[in-house]
Amino acid sequence: MPGVVTSLDKMFCSRCGDGFEPHEKIVNSNGELWHTQCFVCAQCFSIFPDGTFYEFEGRKYCEHDFHVLFAPCCGKCGEFVIGRVIKAMNANWHPKCFRCEECGKELADLGFIRHQGQALCHDCRALARAAGTGKHICHKCHGVIDDKPLRFRGEVYHPYHFNCTACQVELTSDAREVKSREGLTANEVNELYCLRCHDKMGIPICGACRRPIEERVVTALGKHWHVEHFVCAKCEKPFLGHRHYEKKGLAYCETHYHQLFGNLCFVCNQVIGGDVFTALNKAWCVHHFACSVCDQKMNQKTKFYELDLKPVCKKCYDKFPAEFRRRLRKAHEATPKKVSA
């Protein structure tokens, strides 16, 4: 064909400038001719595997050297980023690797906010900002709640996002959550009522959490309680049907009631059910009142002495050195005390 050079005499290698031998394999790339041994990576001079190469500014590179020289590394996984690159937080990222550091959402298309050196989605940024001010974030609009929040289904909201189920008035933080009368199944639905409509329903309010009591009610101290909220004023453990003791408007378990207001044995720390020995400003079970030295049991007729606020029988006391006994008598007036039943 006119204008087409078919003679090897007019064909030269683009790298070495030499001609080609008859029947020699020739590489043609973008109109340039190469010996197969000359068609190599501009960096490592290796032949391209399977003929695959990457070109940059007129020079050809194998895949490895192209990545090393020109492809950025992901700030999370450390692998080369080929294709779409996310540049943020002074680093490069795969789109799937650039995520919120709190909830894990992909940020490539959502956008992000930098907060204390972290990339956060808008929702997590709002939560972090609220935590810094000690305020809540509305579960519906994700805005900061400046006043008291409305708690509904385990989350917090601006109260004005809801209306009373009965009268449709806009709710406040005093709204009450009540199980739907039509939904007491596995898929039960809760509803919100204003305080006025809720009071008309006659549902008791827990004296501890101030929330409606829908199931078992404990009535004590002139109030109603959730079972798990009726607890000992000292140890704060629920009574769960066990006996409680009342004192000055508070409820106590048996142990702490007797510890605070009754008699617990100085030795076994149990409530003294029978006769009580009182000595040295302490209470004792009958069978636990004994000499602190020889452990000999004593009764109301036994003479004893005080040593470090503990009783010592006369036999053990007489074995003490004379000078030590003299000091004890001087400190405690050396008057033996009898136990009273």
mmCIF file of C-alpha atoms in Angstrom:
data_model
loop_
_atom_site.group_PDB
_atom_site.id
_atom_site.type_symbol
_atom_site.label_atom_id
_atom_site.label_comp_id
_atom_site.label_asym_id
_atom_site.label_seq_id
_atom_site.Cartn_x
_atom_site.Cartn_y
_atom_site.Cartn_z
ATOM 1 C CA MET A 1 0.000 0.000 0.000
ATOM 2 C CA PRO A 2 1.279 3.496 -0.751
ATOM 3 C CA GLY A 3 2.852 5.248 2.224
ATOM 4 C CA VAL A 4 3.366 2.061 4.271
ATOM 5 C CA VAL A 5 6.965 1.016 4.974
ATOM 6 C CA THR A 6 7.270 -2.730 5.001
ATOM 7 C CA SER A 7 11.064 -3.049 4.713
ATOM 8 C CA LEU A 8 12.991 -3.911 7.901
ATOM 9 C CA ASP A 9 15.703 -1.546 6.666
ATOM 10 C CA LYS A 10 13.544 1.409 7.687
ATOM 11 C CA MET A 11 12.573 0.042 11.138
ATOM 12 C CA PHE A 12 14.631 0.682 14.293
ATOM 13 C CA CYS A 13 14.209 -0.105 18.011
ATOM 14 C CA SER A 14 13.011 2.886 20.064
ATOM 15 C CA ARG A 15 15.401 2.034 22.918
ATOM 16 C CA CYS A 16 18.696 0.862 21.425
ATOM 17 C CA GLY A 17 18.301 2.307 17.897
ATOM 18 C CA ASP A 18 19.350 -0.935 16.193
ATOM 19 C CA GLY A 19 17.416 -2.588 13.385
ATOM 20 C CA PHE A 20 15.547 -5.853 13.439
ATOM 21 C CA GLU A 21 16.505 -9.269 12.081
ATOM 22 C CA PRO A 22 14.196 -11.037 9.605
ATOM 23 C CA HIS A 23 11.491 -13.039 11.350
ATOM 24 C CA GLU A 24 12.450 -11.407 14.712
ATOM 25 C CA LYS A 25 9.548 -10.744 17.087
ATOM 26 C CA ILE A 26 8.868 -7.009 17.303
ATOM 27 C CA VAL A 27 6.954 -5.209 20.073
ATOM 28 C CA ASN A 28 4.735 -2.386 18.849
ATOM 29 C CA SER A 29 3.545 0.020 21.559
ATOM 30 C CA ASN A 30 1.715 3.191 20.604
ATOM 31 C CA GLY A 31 3.404 3.155 17.190
ATOM 32 C CA GLU A 32 6.901 2.664 18.614
ATOM 33 C CA LEU A 33 8.889 -0.488 17.861
ATOM 34 C CA TRP A 34 11.024 -2.412 20.340
ATOM 35 C CA HIS A 35 13.176 -5.495 20.511
ATOM 36 C CA THR A 36 11.549 -7.833 23.012
ATOM 37 C CA GLN A 37 14.667 -7.594 25.197
ATOM 38 C CA CYS A 38 14.531 -3.780 24.997
ATOM 39 C CA PHE A 39 10.868 -3.508 25.983
ATOM 40 C CA VAL A 40 11.570 -3.341 29.737
ATOM 41 C CA CYS A 41 10.680 -1.375 32.878
ATOM 42 C CA ALA A 42 12.350 2.052 32.991
ATOM 43 C CA GLN A 43 13.171 1.468 36.685
ATOM 44 C CA CYS A 44 14.265 -2.142 37.147
ATOM 45 C CA PHE A 45 14.917 -3.023 33.458
ATOM 46 C CA SER A 46 12.932 -6.247 33.759
ATOM 47 C CA ILE A 47 10.741 -7.564 30.971
ATOM 48 C CA PHE A 48 7.065 -6.871 31.623
ATOM 49 C CA PRO A 49 5.222 -9.992 32.835
ATOM 50 C CA ASP A 50 2.486 -10.862 30.337
ATOM 51 C CA GLY A 51 3.270 -7.608 28.558
ATOM 52 C CA THR A 52 1.467 -5.583 31.280
ATOM 53 C CA PHE A 53 2.979 -2.191 32.022
ATOM 54 C CA TYR A 54 2.071 1.240 33.405
ATOM 55 C CA GLU A 55 3.066 4.421 31.587
ATOM 56 C CA PHE A 56 3.827 7.769 33.266
ATOM 57 C CA GLU A 57 5.245 10.856 31.540
ATOM 58 C CA GLY A 58 6.285 8.828 28.501
ATOM 59 C CA ARG A 59 8.129 6.121 30.487
ATOM 60 C CA LYS A 60 6.947 2.575 31.039
ATOM 61 C CA TYR A 61 7.087 0.757 34.397
ATOM 62 C CA CYS A 62 6.258 -2.696 35.708
ATOM 63 C CA GLU A 63 3.377 -2.832 38.183
ATOM 64 C CA HIS A 64 5.587 -3.078 41.265
ATOM 65 C CA ASP A 65 7.825 -0.137 40.426
ATOM 66 C CA PHE A 66 4.899 1.995 39.312
ATOM 67 C CA HIS A 67 3.219 1.441 42.714
ATOM 68 C CA VAL A 68 6.431 2.160 44.596
ATOM 69 C CA LEU A 69 7.204 5.321 42.638
ATOM 70 C CA PHE A 70 3.796 6.847 42.066
ATOM 71 C CA ALA A 71 0.905 5.039 43.816
ATOM 72 C CA PRO A 72 0.074 6.303 47.364
ATOM 73 C CA CYS A 73 -0.142 3.912 50.312
ATOM 74 C CA CYS A 74 -3.370 3.610 52.319
ATOM 75 C CA GLY A 75 -3.173 5.195 55.760
ATOM 76 C CA LYS A 76 -4.995 2.214 57.311
ATOM 77 C CA CYS A 77 -4.068 -1.035 55.538
ATOM 78 C CA GLY A 78 -0.704 0.117 54.125
ATOM 79 C CA GLU A 79 -1.471 -1.295 50.665
ATOM 80 C CA PHE A 80 -1.070 0.698 47.451
ATOM 81 C CA VAL A 81 -4.153 2.663 46.436
ATOM 82 C CA ILE A 82 -5.031 2.042 42.788
ATOM 83 C CA GLY A 83 -8.018 3.896 41.389
ATOM 84 C CA ARG A 84 -9.973 6.274 43.598
ATOM 85 C CA VAL A 85 -7.853 7.844 46.329
ATOM 86 C CA ILE A 86 -9.294 9.586 49.388
ATOM 87 C CA LYS A 87 -6.975 12.334 50.598
ATOM 88 C CA ALA A 88 -7.799 13.325 54.182
ATOM 89 C CA MET A 89 -6.209 13.701 57.616
ATOM 90 C CA ASN A 90 -2.791 14.240 55.955
ATOM 91 C CA ALA A 91 -2.891 10.758 54.428
ATOM 92 C CA ASN A 92 -4.242 8.717 51.502
ATOM 93 C CA TRP A 93 -6.908 6.042 51.857
ATOM 94 C CA HIS A 94 -8.829 3.367 50.013
ATOM 95 C CA PRO A 95 -12.491 4.492 50.034
ATOM 96 C CA LYS A 96 -13.424 1.415 52.110
ATOM 97 C CA CYS A 97 -10.594 2.029 54.583
ATOM 98 C CA PHE A 98 -11.511 5.617 55.413
ATOM 99 C CA ARG A 99 -14.066 5.118 58.191
ATOM 100 C CA CYS A 100 -15.440 6.875 61.260
ATOM 101 C CA GLU A 101 -13.197 5.989 64.185
ATOM 102 C CA GLU A 102 -16.210 5.631 66.485
ATOM 103 C CA CYS A 103 -18.967 3.803 64.576
ATOM 104 C CA GLY A 104 -17.017 2.455 61.581
ATOM 105 C CA LYS A 105 -19.161 4.037 58.833
ATOM 106 C CA GLU A 106 -17.457 4.648 55.470
ATOM 107 C CA LEU A 107 -16.781 8.366 55.157
ATOM 108 C CA ALA A 108 -15.822 8.607 51.479
ATOM 109 C CA ASP A 109 -19.304 9.752 50.438
ATOM 110 C CA LEU A 110 -20.746 10.822 53.805
ATOM 111 C CA GLY A 111 -18.174 13.462 54.641
ATOM 112 C CA PHE A 112 -16.376 13.766 57.966
ATOM 113 C CA ILE A 113 -15.399 16.172 60.715
ATOM 114 C CA ARG A 114 -11.996 16.216 62.364
ATOM 115 C CA HIS A 115 -12.296 15.974 66.146
ATOM 116 C CA GLN A 116 -9.273 15.735 68.431
ATOM 117 C CA GLY A 117 -7.175 14.132 65.717
ATOM 118 C CA GLN A 118 -9.886 11.659 64.697
ATOM 119 C CA ALA A 119 -12.087 11.458 61.616
ATOM 120 C CA LEU A 120 -15.711 11.200 62.773
ATOM 121 C CA CYS A 121 -19.032 11.076 60.966
ATOM 122 C CA HIS A 122 -21.442 13.904 61.716
ATOM 123 C CA ASP A 123 -23.480 11.823 64.176
ATOM 124 C CA CYS A 124 -20.460 10.717 66.214
ATOM 125 C CA ARG A 125 -19.076 14.253 66.158
ATOM 126 C CA ALA A 126 -22.342 15.484 67.662
ATOM 127 C CA LEU A 127 -22.153 12.808 70.361
ATOM 128 C CA ALA A 128 -18.557 13.714 71.165
ATOM 129 C CA ARG A 129 -19.418 17.395 71.359
ATOM 130 C CA ALA A 130 -22.347 16.666 73.662
ATOM 131 C CA ALA A 131 -20.203 14.448 75.886
ATOM 132 C CA GLY A 132 -17.789 17.322 76.307
ATOM 133 C CA THR A 133 -20.576 19.540 77.595
ATOM 134 C CA GLY A 134 -22.290 16.832 79.637
ATOM 135 C CA LYS A 135 -25.453 17.043 77.513
ATOM 136 C CA HIS A 136 -27.495 14.468 75.592
ATOM 137 C CA ILE A 137 -27.939 14.062 71.833
ATOM 138 C CA CYS A 138 -31.428 13.569 70.408
ATOM 139 C CA HIS A 139 -31.735 10.120 68.842
ATOM 140 C CA LYS A 140 -34.053 11.535 66.162
ATOM 141 C CA CYS A 141 -32.502 14.811 64.980
ATOM 142 C CA HIS A 142 -28.990 14.287 66.435
ATOM 143 C CA GLY A 143 -29.062 17.776 67.932
ATOM 144 C CA VAL A 144 -27.873 18.702 71.416
ATOM 145 C CA ILE A 145 -30.620 18.586 74.065
ATOM 146 C CA ASP A 146 -30.267 21.734 76.168
ATOM 147 C CA ASP A 147 -33.147 20.970 78.560
ATOM 148 C CA LYS A 148 -34.259 17.716 80.161
ATOM 149 C CA PRO A 149 -34.435 14.858 77.632
ATOM 150 C CA LEU A 150 -37.405 12.584 77.028
ATOM 151 C CA ARG A 151 -36.452 8.920 77.481
ATOM 152 C CA PHE A 152 -38.300 6.576 75.171
ATOM 153 C CA ARG A 153 -37.472 2.956 74.275
ATOM 154 C CA GLY A 154 -34.014 3.236 75.790
ATOM 155 C CA GLU A 155 -33.014 6.374 73.873
ATOM 156 C CA VAL A 156 -33.160 10.110 74.589
ATOM 157 C CA TYR A 157 -35.053 12.693 72.503
ATOM 158 C CA HIS A 158 -36.139 16.287 72.424
ATOM 159 C CA PRO A 159 -39.598 16.057 74.046
ATOM 160 C CA TYR A 160 -41.201 18.157 71.296
ATOM 161 C CA HIS A 161 -40.630 15.413 68.728
ATOM 162 C CA PHE A 162 -43.610 13.546 70.221
ATOM 163 C CA ASN A 163 -47.267 14.117 71.062
ATOM 164 C CA CYS A 164 -49.454 12.542 73.743
ATOM 165 C CA THR A 165 -51.181 9.386 72.479
ATOM 166 C CA ALA A 166 -54.439 10.444 74.163
ATOM 167 C CA CYS A 167 -54.795 14.234 73.802
ATOM 168 C CA GLN A 168 -52.121 14.918 71.135
ATOM 169 C CA VAL A 169 -50.554 17.750 73.140
ATOM 170 C CA GLU A 170 -46.840 18.332 72.539
ATOM 171 C CA LEU A 171 -44.913 16.406 75.196
ATOM 172 C CA THR A 172 -42.399 17.553 77.801
ATOM 173 C CA SER A 173 -39.713 15.633 79.689
ATOM 174 C CA ASP A 174 -42.434 14.588 82.198
ATOM 175 C CA ALA A 175 -44.065 12.326 79.610
ATOM 176 C CA ARG A 176 -44.717 8.732 80.647
ATOM 177 C CA GLU A 177 -44.040 5.621 78.593
ATOM 178 C CA VAL A 178 -46.782 2.969 78.774
ATOM 179 C CA LYS A 179 -47.120 -0.431 77.116
ATOM 180 C CA SER A 180 -49.807 -0.445 74.467
ATOM 181 C CA ARG A 181 -52.979 -2.184 75.651
ATOM 182 C CA GLU A 182 -53.220 -3.811 72.240
ATOM 183 C CA GLY A 183 -49.606 -4.861 72.054
ATOM 184 C CA LEU A 184 -48.881 -7.102 75.037
ATOM 185 C CA THR A 185 -47.315 -9.722 72.766
ATOM 186 C CA ALA A 186 -43.825 -10.516 71.560
ATOM 187 C CA ASN A 187 -44.120 -7.410 69.359
ATOM 188 C CA GLU A 188 -45.478 -5.128 72.063
ATOM 189 C CA VAL A 189 -45.549 -1.408 71.288
ATOM 190 C CA ASN A 190 -44.979 1.322 73.857
ATOM 191 C CA GLU A 191 -46.802 4.643 73.788
ATOM 192 C CA LEU A 192 -46.171 8.076 75.296
ATOM 193 C CA TYR A 193 -48.656 10.082 77.356
ATOM 194 C CA CYS A 194 -48.530 13.506 78.914
ATOM 195 C CA LEU A 195 -48.492 13.535 82.712
ATOM 196 C CA ARG A 196 -52.166 14.540 82.982
ATOM 197 C CA CYS A 197 -53.446 11.745 80.745
ATOM 198 C CA HIS A 198 -51.149 9.229 82.410
ATOM 199 C CA ASP A 199 -52.480 10.088 85.881
ATOM 200 C CA LYS A 200 -56.010 9.420 84.638
ATOM 201 C CA MET A 201 -54.956 5.879 83.744
ATOM 202 C CA GLY A 202 -54.163 5.051 87.392
ATOM 203 C CA ILE A 203 -50.789 3.426 86.679
ATOM 204 C CA PRO A 204 -48.483 3.464 89.755
ATOM 205 C CA ILE A 205 -45.191 5.347 89.581
ATOM 206 C CA CYS A 206 -41.963 3.901 90.991
ATOM 207 C CA GLY A 207 -40.695 5.799 94.037
ATOM 208 C CA ALA A 208 -37.088 5.379 92.817
ATOM 209 C CA CYS A 209 -37.014 5.958 89.043
ATOM 210 C CA ARG A 210 -40.336 7.862 88.738
ATOM 211 C CA ARG A 211 -41.324 5.687 85.758
ATOM 212 C CA PRO A 212 -44.611 3.750 85.361
ATOM 213 C CA ILE A 213 -44.755 0.253 86.862
ATOM 214 C CA GLU A 214 -46.287 -2.088 84.293
ATOM 215 C CA GLU A 215 -45.641 -5.445 85.941
ATOM 216 C CA ARG A 216 -45.220 -6.566 89.555
ATOM 217 C CA VAL A 217 -45.551 -3.739 92.099
ATOM 218 C CA VAL A 218 -43.932 -3.579 95.538
ATOM 219 C CA THR A 219 -45.811 -1.347 97.982
ATOM 220 C CA ALA A 220 -43.784 -0.201 100.981
ATOM 221 C CA LEU A 221 -42.878 2.967 102.873
ATOM 222 C CA GLY A 222 -46.078 4.525 101.549
ATOM 223 C CA LYS A 223 -44.882 4.277 97.910
ATOM 224 C CA HIS A 224 -44.886 1.938 94.929
ATOM 225 C CA TRP A 225 -41.671 0.398 93.567
ATOM 226 C CA HIS A 226 -40.365 -1.684 90.706
ATOM 227 C CA VAL A 227 -39.186 -4.972 92.226
ATOM 228 C CA GLU A 228 -35.587 -4.292 91.238
ATOM 229 C CA HIS A 229 -35.724 -0.717 92.586
ATOM 230 C CA PHE A 230 -36.865 -1.562 96.139
ATOM 231 C CA VAL A 231 -33.448 -1.925 97.783
ATOM 232 C CA CYS A 232 -31.687 -1.766 101.149
ATOM 233 C CA ALA A 233 -30.744 1.808 102.047
ATOM 234 C CA LYS A 234 -27.303 0.582 103.171
ATOM 235 C CA CYS A 235 -26.077 -2.051 100.685
ATOM 236 C CA GLU A 236 -28.517 -1.135 97.847
ATOM 237 C CA LYS A 237 -29.297 -4.796 97.094
ATOM 238 C CA PRO A 238 -32.899 -5.539 95.987
ATOM 239 C CA PHE A 239 -35.019 -7.360 98.539
ATOM 240 C CA LEU A 240 -36.634 -9.486 95.812
ATOM 241 C CA GLY A 241 -39.388 -10.635 98.155
ATOM 242 C CA HIS A 242 -37.182 -11.108 101.232
ATOM 243 C CA ARG A 243 -38.082 -9.487 104.539
ATOM 244 C CA HIS A 244 -37.163 -5.861 105.028
ATOM 245 C CA TYR A 245 -37.036 -3.625 108.107
ATOM 246 C CA GLU A 246 -38.204 -0.016 108.131
ATOM 247 C CA LYS A 247 -36.562 2.798 110.087
ATOM 248 C CA LYS A 248 -37.176 6.542 109.678
ATOM 249 C CA GLY A 249 -38.718 6.179 106.228
ATOM 250 C CA LEU A 250 -35.983 3.883 104.885
ATOM 251 C CA ALA A 251 -35.861 0.133 104.261
ATOM 252 C CA TYR A 252 -33.003 -2.112 105.387
ATOM 253 C CA CYS A 253 -32.093 -5.760 104.929
ATOM 254 C CA GLU A 254 -31.979 -7.834 108.128
ATOM 255 C CA THR A 255 -28.185 -7.752 108.460
ATOM 256 C CA HIS A 256 -27.766 -4.012 108.069
ATOM 257 C CA TYR A 257 -30.810 -3.184 110.161
ATOM 258 C CA HIS A 258 -29.386 -5.080 113.145
ATOM 259 C CA GLN A 259 -25.906 -3.785 112.394
ATOM 260 C CA LEU A 260 -27.133 -0.198 112.514
ATOM 261 C CA PHE A 261 -29.954 -0.427 115.028
ATOM 262 C CA GLY A 262 -29.913 -3.890 116.663
ATOM 263 C CA ASN A 263 -27.506 -6.472 118.103
ATOM 264 C CA LEU A 264 -24.917 -8.316 116.025
ATOM 265 C CA CYS A 265 -22.507 -10.708 117.685
ATOM 266 C CA PHE A 266 -18.991 -9.279 117.949
ATOM 267 C CA VAL A 267 -17.527 -12.698 116.985
ATOM 268 C CA CYS A 268 -19.793 -14.178 114.283
ATOM 269 C CA ASN A 269 -21.343 -10.901 113.044
ATOM 270 C CA GLN A 270 -24.765 -12.576 112.949
ATOM 271 C CA VAL A 271 -28.023 -11.333 114.427
ATOM 272 C CA ILE A 272 -28.299 -12.507 118.038
ATOM 273 C CA GLY A 273 -31.530 -14.431 118.253
ATOM 274 C CA GLY A 274 -31.463 -15.508 121.905
ATOM 275 C CA ASP A 275 -29.895 -14.081 125.056
ATOM 276 C CA VAL A 276 -27.490 -11.218 124.511
ATOM 277 C CA PHE A 277 -24.299 -10.679 126.505
ATOM 278 C CA THR A 278 -23.235 -7.058 126.613
ATOM 279 C CA ALA A 279 -19.715 -6.247 127.675
ATOM 280 C CA LEU A 280 -17.070 -3.706 126.741
ATOM 281 C CA ASN A 281 -19.731 -1.830 124.746
ATOM 282 C CA LYS A 282 -20.277 -4.891 122.533
ATOM 283 C CA ALA A 283 -22.870 -7.616 122.119
ATOM 284 C CA TRP A 284 -22.119 -11.349 122.100
ATOM 285 C CA CYS A 285 -23.924 -14.631 121.457
ATOM 286 C CA VAL A 286 -24.063 -16.763 124.636
ATOM 287 C CA HIS A 287 -21.739 -19.419 123.175
ATOM 288 C CA HIS A 288 -19.311 -16.896 121.638
ATOM 289 C CA PHE A 289 -18.361 -14.969 124.769
ATOM 290 C CA ALA A 290 -14.894 -16.367 125.586
ATOM 291 C CA CYS A 291 -11.450 -15.362 126.844
ATOM 292 C CA SER A 292 -9.472 -13.722 124.056
ATOM 293 C CA VAL A 293 -6.277 -15.475 125.245
ATOM 294 C CA CYS A 294 -7.221 -19.104 126.000
ATOM 295 C CA ASP A 295 -10.610 -19.146 124.259
ATOM 296 C CA GLN A 296 -12.244 -20.566 127.415
ATOM 297 C CA LYS A 297 -16.016 -19.986 127.313
ATOM 298 C CA MET A 298 -17.320 -17.617 129.985
ATOM 299 C CA ASN A 299 -20.774 -16.845 131.352
ATOM 300 C CA GLN A 300 -22.463 -14.179 133.417
ATOM 301 C CA LYS A 301 -20.800 -15.414 136.606
ATOM 302 C CA THR A 302 -17.254 -15.437 135.232
ATOM 303 C CA LYS A 303 -14.905 -12.712 136.376
ATOM 304 C CA PHE A 304 -12.980 -11.161 133.473
ATOM 305 C CA TYR A 305 -10.694 -8.248 132.759
ATOM 306 C CA GLU A 306 -10.385 -5.948 129.759
ATOM 307 C CA LEU A 307 -7.346 -6.115 127.491
ATOM 308 C CA ASP A 308 -7.371 -4.114 124.247
ATOM 309 C CA LEU A 309 -11.168 -3.912 124.430
ATOM 310 C CA LYS A 310 -11.391 -7.728 124.606
ATOM 311 C CA PRO A 311 -12.239 -9.964 127.613
ATOM 312 C CA VAL A 312 -9.538 -11.950 129.431
ATOM 313 C CA CYS A 313 -10.414 -14.534 132.078
ATOM 314 C CA LYS A 314 -8.908 -14.213 135.614
ATOM 315 C CA LYS A 315 -6.699 -17.271 135.138
ATOM 316 C CA CYS A 316 -4.982 -15.790 132.084
ATOM 317 C CA TYR A 317 -4.899 -12.353 133.665
ATOM 318 C CA ASP A 318 -3.022 -13.707 136.721
ATOM 319 C CA LYS A 319 -0.315 -15.118 134.431
ATOM 320 C CA PHE A 320 0.582 -11.645 133.162
ATOM 321 C CA PRO A 321 3.726 -10.039 134.666
ATOM 322 C CA ALA A 322 3.061 -8.032 137.836
ATOM 323 C CA GLU A 323 4.194 -4.758 136.276
ATOM 324 C CA PHE A 324 1.901 -5.335 133.274
ATOM 325 C CA ARG A 325 -1.057 -6.082 135.568
ATOM 326 C CA ARG A 326 -0.287 -2.926 137.548
ATOM 327 C CA ARG A 327 -0.442 -0.827 134.407
ATOM 328 C CA LEU A 328 -3.714 -2.472 133.382
ATOM 329 C CA ARG A 329 -5.234 -1.755 136.792
ATOM 330 C CA LYS A 330 -4.129 1.830 136.572
ATOM 331 C CA ALA A 331 -5.539 2.223 133.051
ATOM 332 C CA HIS A 332 -8.823 0.434 133.678
ATOM 333 C CA GLU A 333 -9.191 1.073 137.400
ATOM 334 C CA ALA A 334 -8.675 -2.680 138.023
ATOM 335 C CA THR A 335 -12.403 -3.284 138.609
ATOM 336 C CA PRO A 336 -13.557 -6.724 137.336
ATOM 337 C CA LYS A 337 -16.816 -6.524 135.365
ATOM 338 C CA LYS A 338 -19.435 -9.223 135.234
ATOM 339 C CA VAL A 339 -21.336 -10.060 132.091
ATOM 340 C CA SER A 340 -25.033 -9.285 132.220
ATOM 341 C CA ALA A 341 -27.473 -11.477 130.358
#
